PDB file of N, CA and C in Angstrom:
ATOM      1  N   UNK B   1     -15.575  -1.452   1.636  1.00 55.00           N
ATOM      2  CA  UNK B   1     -14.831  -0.938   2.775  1.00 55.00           C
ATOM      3  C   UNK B   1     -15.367   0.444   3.134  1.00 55.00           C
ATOM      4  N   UNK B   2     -15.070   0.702   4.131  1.00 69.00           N
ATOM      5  CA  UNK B   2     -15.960   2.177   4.819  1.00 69.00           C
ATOM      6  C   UNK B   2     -14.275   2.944   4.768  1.00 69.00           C
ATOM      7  N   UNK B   3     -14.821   4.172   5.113  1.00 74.00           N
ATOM      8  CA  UNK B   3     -14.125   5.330   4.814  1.00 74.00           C
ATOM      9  C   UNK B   3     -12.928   5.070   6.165  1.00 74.00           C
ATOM     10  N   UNK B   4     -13.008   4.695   7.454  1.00 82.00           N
ATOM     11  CA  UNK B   4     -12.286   4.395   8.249  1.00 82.00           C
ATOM     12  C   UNK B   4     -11.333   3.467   8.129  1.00 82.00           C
ATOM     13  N   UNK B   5     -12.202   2.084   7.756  1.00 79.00           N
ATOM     14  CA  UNK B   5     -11.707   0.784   7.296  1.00 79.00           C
ATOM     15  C   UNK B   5     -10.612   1.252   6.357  1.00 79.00           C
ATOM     16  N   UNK B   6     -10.869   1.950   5.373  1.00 77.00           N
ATOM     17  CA  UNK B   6     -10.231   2.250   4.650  1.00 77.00           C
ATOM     18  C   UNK B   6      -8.446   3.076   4.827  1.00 77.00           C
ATOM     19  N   UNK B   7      -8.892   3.974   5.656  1.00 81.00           N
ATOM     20  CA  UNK B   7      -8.097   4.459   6.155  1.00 81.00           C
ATOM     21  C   UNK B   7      -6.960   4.283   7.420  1.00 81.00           C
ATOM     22  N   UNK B   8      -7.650   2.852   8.455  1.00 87.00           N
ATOM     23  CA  UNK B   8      -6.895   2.117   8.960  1.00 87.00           C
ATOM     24  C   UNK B   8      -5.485   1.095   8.007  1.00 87.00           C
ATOM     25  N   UNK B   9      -6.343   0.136   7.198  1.00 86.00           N
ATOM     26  CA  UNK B   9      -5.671  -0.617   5.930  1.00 86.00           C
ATOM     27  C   UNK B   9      -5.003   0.225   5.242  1.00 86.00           C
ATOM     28  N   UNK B  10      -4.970   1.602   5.126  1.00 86.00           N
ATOM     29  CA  UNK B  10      -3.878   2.371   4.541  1.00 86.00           C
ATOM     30  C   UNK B  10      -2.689   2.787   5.387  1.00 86.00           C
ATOM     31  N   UNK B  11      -3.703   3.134   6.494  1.00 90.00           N
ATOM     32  CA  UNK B  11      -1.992   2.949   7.823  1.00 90.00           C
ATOM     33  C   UNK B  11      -1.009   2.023   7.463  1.00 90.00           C
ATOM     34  N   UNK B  12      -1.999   0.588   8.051  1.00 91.00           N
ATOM     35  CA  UNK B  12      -1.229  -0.671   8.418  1.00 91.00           C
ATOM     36  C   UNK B  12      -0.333  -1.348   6.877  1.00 91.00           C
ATOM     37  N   UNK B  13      -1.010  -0.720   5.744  1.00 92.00           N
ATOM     38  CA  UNK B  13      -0.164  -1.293   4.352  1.00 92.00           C
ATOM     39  C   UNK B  13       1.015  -0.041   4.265  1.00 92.00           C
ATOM     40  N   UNK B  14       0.628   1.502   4.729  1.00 90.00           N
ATOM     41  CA  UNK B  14       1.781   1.752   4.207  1.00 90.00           C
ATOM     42  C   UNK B  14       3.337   1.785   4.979  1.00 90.00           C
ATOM     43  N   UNK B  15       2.834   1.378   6.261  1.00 90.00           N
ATOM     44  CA  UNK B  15       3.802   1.148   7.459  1.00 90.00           C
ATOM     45  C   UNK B  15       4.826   0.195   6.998  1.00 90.00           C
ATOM     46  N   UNK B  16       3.632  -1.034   6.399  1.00 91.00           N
ATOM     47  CA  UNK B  16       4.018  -2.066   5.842  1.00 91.00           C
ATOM     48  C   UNK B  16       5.238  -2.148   4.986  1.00 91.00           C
ATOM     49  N   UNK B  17       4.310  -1.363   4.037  1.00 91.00           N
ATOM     50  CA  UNK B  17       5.762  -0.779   2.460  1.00 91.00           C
ATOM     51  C   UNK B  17       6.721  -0.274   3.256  1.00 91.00           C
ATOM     52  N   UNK B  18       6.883   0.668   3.917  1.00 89.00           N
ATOM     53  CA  UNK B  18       7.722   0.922   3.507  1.00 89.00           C
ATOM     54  C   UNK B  18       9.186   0.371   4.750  1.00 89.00           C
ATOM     55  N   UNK B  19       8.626  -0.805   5.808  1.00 89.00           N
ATOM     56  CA  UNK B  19       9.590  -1.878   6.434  1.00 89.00           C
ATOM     57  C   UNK B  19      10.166  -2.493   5.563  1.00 89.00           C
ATOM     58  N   UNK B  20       9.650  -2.779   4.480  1.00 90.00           N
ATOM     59  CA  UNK B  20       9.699  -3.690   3.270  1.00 90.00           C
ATOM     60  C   UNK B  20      11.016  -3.121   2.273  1.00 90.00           C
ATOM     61  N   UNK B  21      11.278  -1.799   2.016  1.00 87.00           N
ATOM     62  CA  UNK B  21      11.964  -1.376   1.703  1.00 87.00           C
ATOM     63  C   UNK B  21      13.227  -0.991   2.630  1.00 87.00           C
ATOM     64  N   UNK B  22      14.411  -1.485   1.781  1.00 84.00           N
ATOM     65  CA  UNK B  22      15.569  -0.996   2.609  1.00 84.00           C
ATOM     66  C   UNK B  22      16.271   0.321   2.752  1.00 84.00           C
ATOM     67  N   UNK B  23      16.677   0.872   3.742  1.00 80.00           N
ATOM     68  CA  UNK B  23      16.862   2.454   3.496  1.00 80.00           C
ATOM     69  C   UNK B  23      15.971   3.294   4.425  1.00 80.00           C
ATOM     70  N   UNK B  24      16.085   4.622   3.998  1.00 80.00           N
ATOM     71  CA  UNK B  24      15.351   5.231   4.746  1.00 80.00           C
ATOM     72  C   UNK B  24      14.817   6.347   3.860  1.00 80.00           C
ATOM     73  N   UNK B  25      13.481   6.293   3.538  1.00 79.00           N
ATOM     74  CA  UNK B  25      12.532   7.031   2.856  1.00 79.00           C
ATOM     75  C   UNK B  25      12.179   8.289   3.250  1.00 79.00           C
ATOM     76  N   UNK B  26      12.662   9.215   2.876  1.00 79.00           N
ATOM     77  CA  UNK B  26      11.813  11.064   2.556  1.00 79.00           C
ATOM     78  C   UNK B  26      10.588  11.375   2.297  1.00 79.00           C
ATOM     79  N   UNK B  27       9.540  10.449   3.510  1.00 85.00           N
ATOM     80  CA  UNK B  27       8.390  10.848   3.426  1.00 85.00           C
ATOM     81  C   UNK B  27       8.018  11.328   4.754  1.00 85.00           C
ATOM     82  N   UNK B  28       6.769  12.020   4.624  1.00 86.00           N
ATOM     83  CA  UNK B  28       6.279  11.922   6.047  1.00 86.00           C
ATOM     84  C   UNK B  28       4.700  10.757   5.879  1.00 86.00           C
ATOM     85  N   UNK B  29       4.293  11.241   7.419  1.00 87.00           N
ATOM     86  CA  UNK B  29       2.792  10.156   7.627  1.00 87.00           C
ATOM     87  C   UNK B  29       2.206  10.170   6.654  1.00 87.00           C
ATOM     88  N   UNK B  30       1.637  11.367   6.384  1.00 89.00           N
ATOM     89  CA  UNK B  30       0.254  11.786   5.593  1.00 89.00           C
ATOM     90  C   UNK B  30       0.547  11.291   4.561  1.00 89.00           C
ATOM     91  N   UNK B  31       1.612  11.339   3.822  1.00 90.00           N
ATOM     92  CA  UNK B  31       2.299  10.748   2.509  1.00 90.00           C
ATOM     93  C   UNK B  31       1.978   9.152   2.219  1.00 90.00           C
ATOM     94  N   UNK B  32       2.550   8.700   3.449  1.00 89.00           N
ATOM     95  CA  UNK B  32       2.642   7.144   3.758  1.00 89.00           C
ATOM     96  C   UNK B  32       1.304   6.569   3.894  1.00 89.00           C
ATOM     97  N   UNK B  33       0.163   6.997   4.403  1.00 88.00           N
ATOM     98  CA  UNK B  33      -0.758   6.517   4.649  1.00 88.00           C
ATOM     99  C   UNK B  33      -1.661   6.964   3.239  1.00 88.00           C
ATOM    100  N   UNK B  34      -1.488   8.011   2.146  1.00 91.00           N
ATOM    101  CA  UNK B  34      -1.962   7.997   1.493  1.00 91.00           C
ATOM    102  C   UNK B  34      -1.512   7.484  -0.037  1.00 91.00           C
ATOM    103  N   UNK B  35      -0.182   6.877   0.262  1.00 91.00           N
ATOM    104  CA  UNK B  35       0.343   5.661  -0.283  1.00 91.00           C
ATOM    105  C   UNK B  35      -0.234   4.414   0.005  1.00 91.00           C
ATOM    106  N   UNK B  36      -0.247   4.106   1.187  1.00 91.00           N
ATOM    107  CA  UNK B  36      -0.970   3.176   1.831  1.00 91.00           C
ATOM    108  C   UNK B  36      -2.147   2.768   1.409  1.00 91.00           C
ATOM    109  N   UNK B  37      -3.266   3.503   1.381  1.00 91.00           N
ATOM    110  CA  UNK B  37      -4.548   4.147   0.764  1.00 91.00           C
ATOM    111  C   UNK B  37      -4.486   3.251  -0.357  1.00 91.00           C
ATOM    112  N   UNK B  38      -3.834   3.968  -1.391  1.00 92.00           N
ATOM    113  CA  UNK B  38      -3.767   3.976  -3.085  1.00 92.00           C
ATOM    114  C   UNK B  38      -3.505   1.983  -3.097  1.00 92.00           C
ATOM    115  N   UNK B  39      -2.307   1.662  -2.317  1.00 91.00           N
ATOM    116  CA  UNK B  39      -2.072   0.241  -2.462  1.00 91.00           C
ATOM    117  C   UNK B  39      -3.209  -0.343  -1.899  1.00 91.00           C
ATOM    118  N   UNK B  40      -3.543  -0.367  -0.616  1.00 89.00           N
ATOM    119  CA  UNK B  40      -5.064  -1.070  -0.307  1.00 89.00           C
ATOM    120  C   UNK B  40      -6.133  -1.177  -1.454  1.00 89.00           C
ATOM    121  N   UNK B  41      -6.179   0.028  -2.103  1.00 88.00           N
ATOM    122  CA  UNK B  41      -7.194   0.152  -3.173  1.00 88.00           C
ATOM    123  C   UNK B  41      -6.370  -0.898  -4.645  1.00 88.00           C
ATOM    124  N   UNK B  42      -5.509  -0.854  -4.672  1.00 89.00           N
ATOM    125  CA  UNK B  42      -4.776  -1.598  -5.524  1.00 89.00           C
ATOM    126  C   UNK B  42      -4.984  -3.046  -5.161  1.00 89.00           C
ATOM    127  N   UNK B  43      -4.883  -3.244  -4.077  1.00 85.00           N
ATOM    128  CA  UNK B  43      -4.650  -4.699  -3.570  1.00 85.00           C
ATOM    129  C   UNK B  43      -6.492  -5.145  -3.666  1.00 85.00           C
ATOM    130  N   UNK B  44      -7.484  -4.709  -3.221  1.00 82.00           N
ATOM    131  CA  UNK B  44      -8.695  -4.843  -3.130  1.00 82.00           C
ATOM    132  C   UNK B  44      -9.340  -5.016  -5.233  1.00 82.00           C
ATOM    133  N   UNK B  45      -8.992  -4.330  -5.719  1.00 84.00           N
ATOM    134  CA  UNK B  45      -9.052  -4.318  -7.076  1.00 84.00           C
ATOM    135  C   UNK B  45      -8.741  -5.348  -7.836  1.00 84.00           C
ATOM    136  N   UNK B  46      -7.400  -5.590  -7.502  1.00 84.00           N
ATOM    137  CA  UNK B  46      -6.444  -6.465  -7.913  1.00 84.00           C
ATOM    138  C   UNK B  46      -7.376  -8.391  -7.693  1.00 84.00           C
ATOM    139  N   UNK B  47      -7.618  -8.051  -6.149  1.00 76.00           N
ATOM    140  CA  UNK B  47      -7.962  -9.715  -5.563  1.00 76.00           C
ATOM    141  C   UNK B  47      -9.440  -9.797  -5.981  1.00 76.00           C
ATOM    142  N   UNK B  48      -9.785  -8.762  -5.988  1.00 75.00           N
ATOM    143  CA  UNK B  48     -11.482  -8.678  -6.312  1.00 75.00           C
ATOM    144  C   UNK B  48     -11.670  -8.663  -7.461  1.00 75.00           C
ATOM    145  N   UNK B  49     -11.583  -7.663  -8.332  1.00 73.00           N
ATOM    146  CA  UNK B  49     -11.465  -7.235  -9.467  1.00 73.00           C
ATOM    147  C   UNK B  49     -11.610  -7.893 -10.670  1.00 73.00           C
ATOM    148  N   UNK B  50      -9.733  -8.336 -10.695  1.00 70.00           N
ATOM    149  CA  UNK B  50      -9.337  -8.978 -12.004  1.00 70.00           C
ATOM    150  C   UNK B  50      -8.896 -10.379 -11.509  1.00 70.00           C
ATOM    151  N   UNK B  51      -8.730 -11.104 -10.317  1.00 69.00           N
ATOM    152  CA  UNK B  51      -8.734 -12.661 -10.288  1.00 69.00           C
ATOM    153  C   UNK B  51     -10.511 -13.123  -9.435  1.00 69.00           C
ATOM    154  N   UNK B  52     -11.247 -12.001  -9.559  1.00 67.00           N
ATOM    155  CA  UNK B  52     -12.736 -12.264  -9.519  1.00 67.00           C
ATOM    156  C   UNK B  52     -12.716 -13.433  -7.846  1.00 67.00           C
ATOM    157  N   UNK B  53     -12.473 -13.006  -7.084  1.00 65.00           N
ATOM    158  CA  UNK B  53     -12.721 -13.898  -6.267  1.00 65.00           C
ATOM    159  C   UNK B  53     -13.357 -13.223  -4.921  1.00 65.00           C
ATOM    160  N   UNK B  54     -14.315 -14.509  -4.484  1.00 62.00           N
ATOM    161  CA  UNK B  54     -15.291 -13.643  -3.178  1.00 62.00           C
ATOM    162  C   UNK B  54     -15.004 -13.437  -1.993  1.00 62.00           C
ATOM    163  N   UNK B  55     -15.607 -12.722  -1.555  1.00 64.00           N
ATOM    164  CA  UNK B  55     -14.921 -12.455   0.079  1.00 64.00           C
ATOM    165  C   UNK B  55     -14.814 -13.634   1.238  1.00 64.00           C
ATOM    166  N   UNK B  56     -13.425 -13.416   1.592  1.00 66.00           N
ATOM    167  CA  UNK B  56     -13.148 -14.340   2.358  1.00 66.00           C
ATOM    168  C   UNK B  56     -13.852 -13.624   4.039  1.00 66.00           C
ATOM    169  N   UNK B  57     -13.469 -14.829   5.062  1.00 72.00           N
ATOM    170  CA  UNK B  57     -13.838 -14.214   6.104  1.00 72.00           C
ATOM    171  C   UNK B  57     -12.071 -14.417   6.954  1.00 72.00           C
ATOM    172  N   UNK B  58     -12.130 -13.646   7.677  1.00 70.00           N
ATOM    173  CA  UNK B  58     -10.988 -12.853   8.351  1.00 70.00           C
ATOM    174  C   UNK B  58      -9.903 -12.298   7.955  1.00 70.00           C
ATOM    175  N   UNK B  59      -8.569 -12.390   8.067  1.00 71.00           N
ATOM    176  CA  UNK B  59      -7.827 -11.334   7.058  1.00 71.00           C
ATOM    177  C   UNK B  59      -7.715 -12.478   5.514  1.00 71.00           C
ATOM    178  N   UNK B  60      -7.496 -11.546   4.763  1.00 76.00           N
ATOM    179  CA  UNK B  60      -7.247 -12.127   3.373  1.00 76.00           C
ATOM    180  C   UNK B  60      -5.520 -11.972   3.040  1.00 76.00           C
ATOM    181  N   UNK B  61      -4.447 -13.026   3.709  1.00 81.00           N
ATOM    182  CA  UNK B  61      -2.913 -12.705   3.473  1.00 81.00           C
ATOM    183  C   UNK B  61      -2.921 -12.398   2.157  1.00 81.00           C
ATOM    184  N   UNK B  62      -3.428 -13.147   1.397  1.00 83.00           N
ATOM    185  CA  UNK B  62      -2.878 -12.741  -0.263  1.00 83.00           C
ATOM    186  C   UNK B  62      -3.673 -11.191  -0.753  1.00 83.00           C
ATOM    187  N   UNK B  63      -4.295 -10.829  -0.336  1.00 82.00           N
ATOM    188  CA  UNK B  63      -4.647  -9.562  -0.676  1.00 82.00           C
ATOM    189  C   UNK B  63      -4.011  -8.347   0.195  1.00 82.00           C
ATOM    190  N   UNK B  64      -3.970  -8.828   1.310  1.00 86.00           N
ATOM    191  CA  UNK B  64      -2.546  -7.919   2.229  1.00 86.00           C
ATOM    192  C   UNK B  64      -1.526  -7.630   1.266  1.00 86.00           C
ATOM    193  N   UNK B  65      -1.024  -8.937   1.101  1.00 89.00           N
ATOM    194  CA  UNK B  65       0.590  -8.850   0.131  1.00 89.00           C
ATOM    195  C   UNK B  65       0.812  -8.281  -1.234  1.00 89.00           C
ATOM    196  N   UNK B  66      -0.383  -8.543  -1.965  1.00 88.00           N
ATOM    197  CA  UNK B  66      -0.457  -7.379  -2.953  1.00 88.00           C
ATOM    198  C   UNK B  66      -1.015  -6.063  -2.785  1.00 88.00           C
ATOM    199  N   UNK B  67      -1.241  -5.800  -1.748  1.00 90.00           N
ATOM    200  CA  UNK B  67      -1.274  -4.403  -1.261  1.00 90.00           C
ATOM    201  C   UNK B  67      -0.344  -3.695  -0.707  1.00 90.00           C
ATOM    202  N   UNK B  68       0.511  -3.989   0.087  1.00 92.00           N
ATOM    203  CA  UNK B  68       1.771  -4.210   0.479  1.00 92.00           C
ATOM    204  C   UNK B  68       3.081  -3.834  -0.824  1.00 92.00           C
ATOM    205  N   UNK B  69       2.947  -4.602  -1.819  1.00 93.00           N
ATOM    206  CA  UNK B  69       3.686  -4.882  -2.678  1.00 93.00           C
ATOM    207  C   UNK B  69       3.293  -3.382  -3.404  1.00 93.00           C
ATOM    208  N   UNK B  70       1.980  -3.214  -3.790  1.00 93.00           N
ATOM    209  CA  UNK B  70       1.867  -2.177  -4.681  1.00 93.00           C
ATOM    210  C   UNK B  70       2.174  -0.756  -3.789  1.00 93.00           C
ATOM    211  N   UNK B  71       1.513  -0.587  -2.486  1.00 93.00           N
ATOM    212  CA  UNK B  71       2.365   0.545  -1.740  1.00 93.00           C
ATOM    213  C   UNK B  71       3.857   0.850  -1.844  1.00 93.00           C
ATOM    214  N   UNK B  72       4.648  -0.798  -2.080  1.00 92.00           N
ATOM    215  CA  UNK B  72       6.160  -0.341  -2.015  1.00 92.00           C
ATOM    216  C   UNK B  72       6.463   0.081  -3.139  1.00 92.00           C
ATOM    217  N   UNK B  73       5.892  -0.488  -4.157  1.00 93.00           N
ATOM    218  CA  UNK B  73       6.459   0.369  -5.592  1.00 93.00           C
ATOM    219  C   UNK B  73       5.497   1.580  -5.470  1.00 93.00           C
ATOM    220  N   UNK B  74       4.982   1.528  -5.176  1.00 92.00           N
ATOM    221  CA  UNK B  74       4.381   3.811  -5.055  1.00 92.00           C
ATOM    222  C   UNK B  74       5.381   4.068  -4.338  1.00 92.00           C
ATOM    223  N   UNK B  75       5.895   3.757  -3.072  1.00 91.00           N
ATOM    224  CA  UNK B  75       6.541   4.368  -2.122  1.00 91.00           C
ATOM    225  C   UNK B  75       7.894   4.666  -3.170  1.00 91.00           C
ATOM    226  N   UNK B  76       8.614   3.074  -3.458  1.00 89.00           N
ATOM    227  CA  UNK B  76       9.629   3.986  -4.721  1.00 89.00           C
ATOM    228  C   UNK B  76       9.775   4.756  -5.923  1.00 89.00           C
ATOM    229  N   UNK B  77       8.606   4.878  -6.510  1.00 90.00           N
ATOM    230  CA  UNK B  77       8.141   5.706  -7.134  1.00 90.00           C
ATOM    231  C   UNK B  77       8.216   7.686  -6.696  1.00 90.00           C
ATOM    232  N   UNK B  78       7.842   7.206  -5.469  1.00 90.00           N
ATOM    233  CA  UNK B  78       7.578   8.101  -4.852  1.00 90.00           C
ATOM    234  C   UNK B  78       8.548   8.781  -4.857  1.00 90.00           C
ATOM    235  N   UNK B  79       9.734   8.354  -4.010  1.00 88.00           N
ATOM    236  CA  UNK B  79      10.986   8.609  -3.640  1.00 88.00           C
ATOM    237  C   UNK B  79      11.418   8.875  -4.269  1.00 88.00           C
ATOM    238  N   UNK B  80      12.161   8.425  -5.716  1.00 86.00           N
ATOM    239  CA  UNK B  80      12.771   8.460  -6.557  1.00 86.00           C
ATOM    240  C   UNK B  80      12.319   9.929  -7.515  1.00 86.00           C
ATOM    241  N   UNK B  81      11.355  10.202  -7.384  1.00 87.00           N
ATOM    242  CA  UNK B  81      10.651  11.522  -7.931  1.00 87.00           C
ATOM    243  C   UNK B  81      11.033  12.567  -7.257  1.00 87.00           C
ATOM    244  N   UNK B  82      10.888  12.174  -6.244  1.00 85.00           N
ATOM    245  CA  UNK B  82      11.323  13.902  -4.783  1.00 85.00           C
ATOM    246  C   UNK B  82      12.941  13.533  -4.696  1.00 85.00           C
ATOM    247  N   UNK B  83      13.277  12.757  -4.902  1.00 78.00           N
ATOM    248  CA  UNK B  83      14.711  12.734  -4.328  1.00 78.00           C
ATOM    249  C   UNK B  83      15.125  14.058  -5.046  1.00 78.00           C
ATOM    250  N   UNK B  84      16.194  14.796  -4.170  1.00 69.00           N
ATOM    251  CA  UNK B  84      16.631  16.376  -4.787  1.00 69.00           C
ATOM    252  C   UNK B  84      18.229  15.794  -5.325  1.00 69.00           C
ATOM    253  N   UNK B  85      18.658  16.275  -6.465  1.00 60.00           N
ATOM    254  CA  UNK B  85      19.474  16.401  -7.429  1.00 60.00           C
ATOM    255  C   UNK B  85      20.973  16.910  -6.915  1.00 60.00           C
ATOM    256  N   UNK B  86      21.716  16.176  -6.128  1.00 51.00           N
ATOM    257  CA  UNK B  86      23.522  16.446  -5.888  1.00 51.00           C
ATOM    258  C   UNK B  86      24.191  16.673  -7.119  1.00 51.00           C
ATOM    259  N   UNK B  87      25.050  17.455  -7.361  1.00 48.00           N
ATOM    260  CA  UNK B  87      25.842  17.318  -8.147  1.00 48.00           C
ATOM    261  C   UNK B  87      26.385  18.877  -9.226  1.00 48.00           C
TER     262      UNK B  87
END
């Protein structure tokens, strides 16, 4: 993936995550897309990687969805770390 590519698929996954999650998340863009980022790279690893399989041609859904999936647990990860302390 190129540095753009890359950085589009981090948009569109972390937009993704975090529809996916219910609520409303304490992030901003830059955050989200470099959540986004981290899951694309997760999801590309993941489909490539460790179930060894070759490139498909046009979108790859199952590598979307585990990219997707791994952005939303960063995203709650995320959250759950910054959330500030009531009480």
């Amino acid at each position: 993936m190129s540095i753009i590519g890359t950085i589009v698929a981090g948009i569109i996954v972390g937009i993704l995550a975090r529809l996916v999650i219910p609520g409303k998340q304490a992030m901003g863009w830059i955050i989200t897309v470099v959540i986004g980022i981290i899951g694309a790279l997760i999801g590309y690893w993941v489909w490539f990687g460790l179930m060894d399989k070759s490139d498909t041609s046009g979108i790859n859904w199952i590598q979307l969805i585990i990219s997707v999936a791994a952005a939303a647990v960063l995203t709650l990860i995320y959250t759950s770390a910054t959330r500030s302390r009531v009480g």
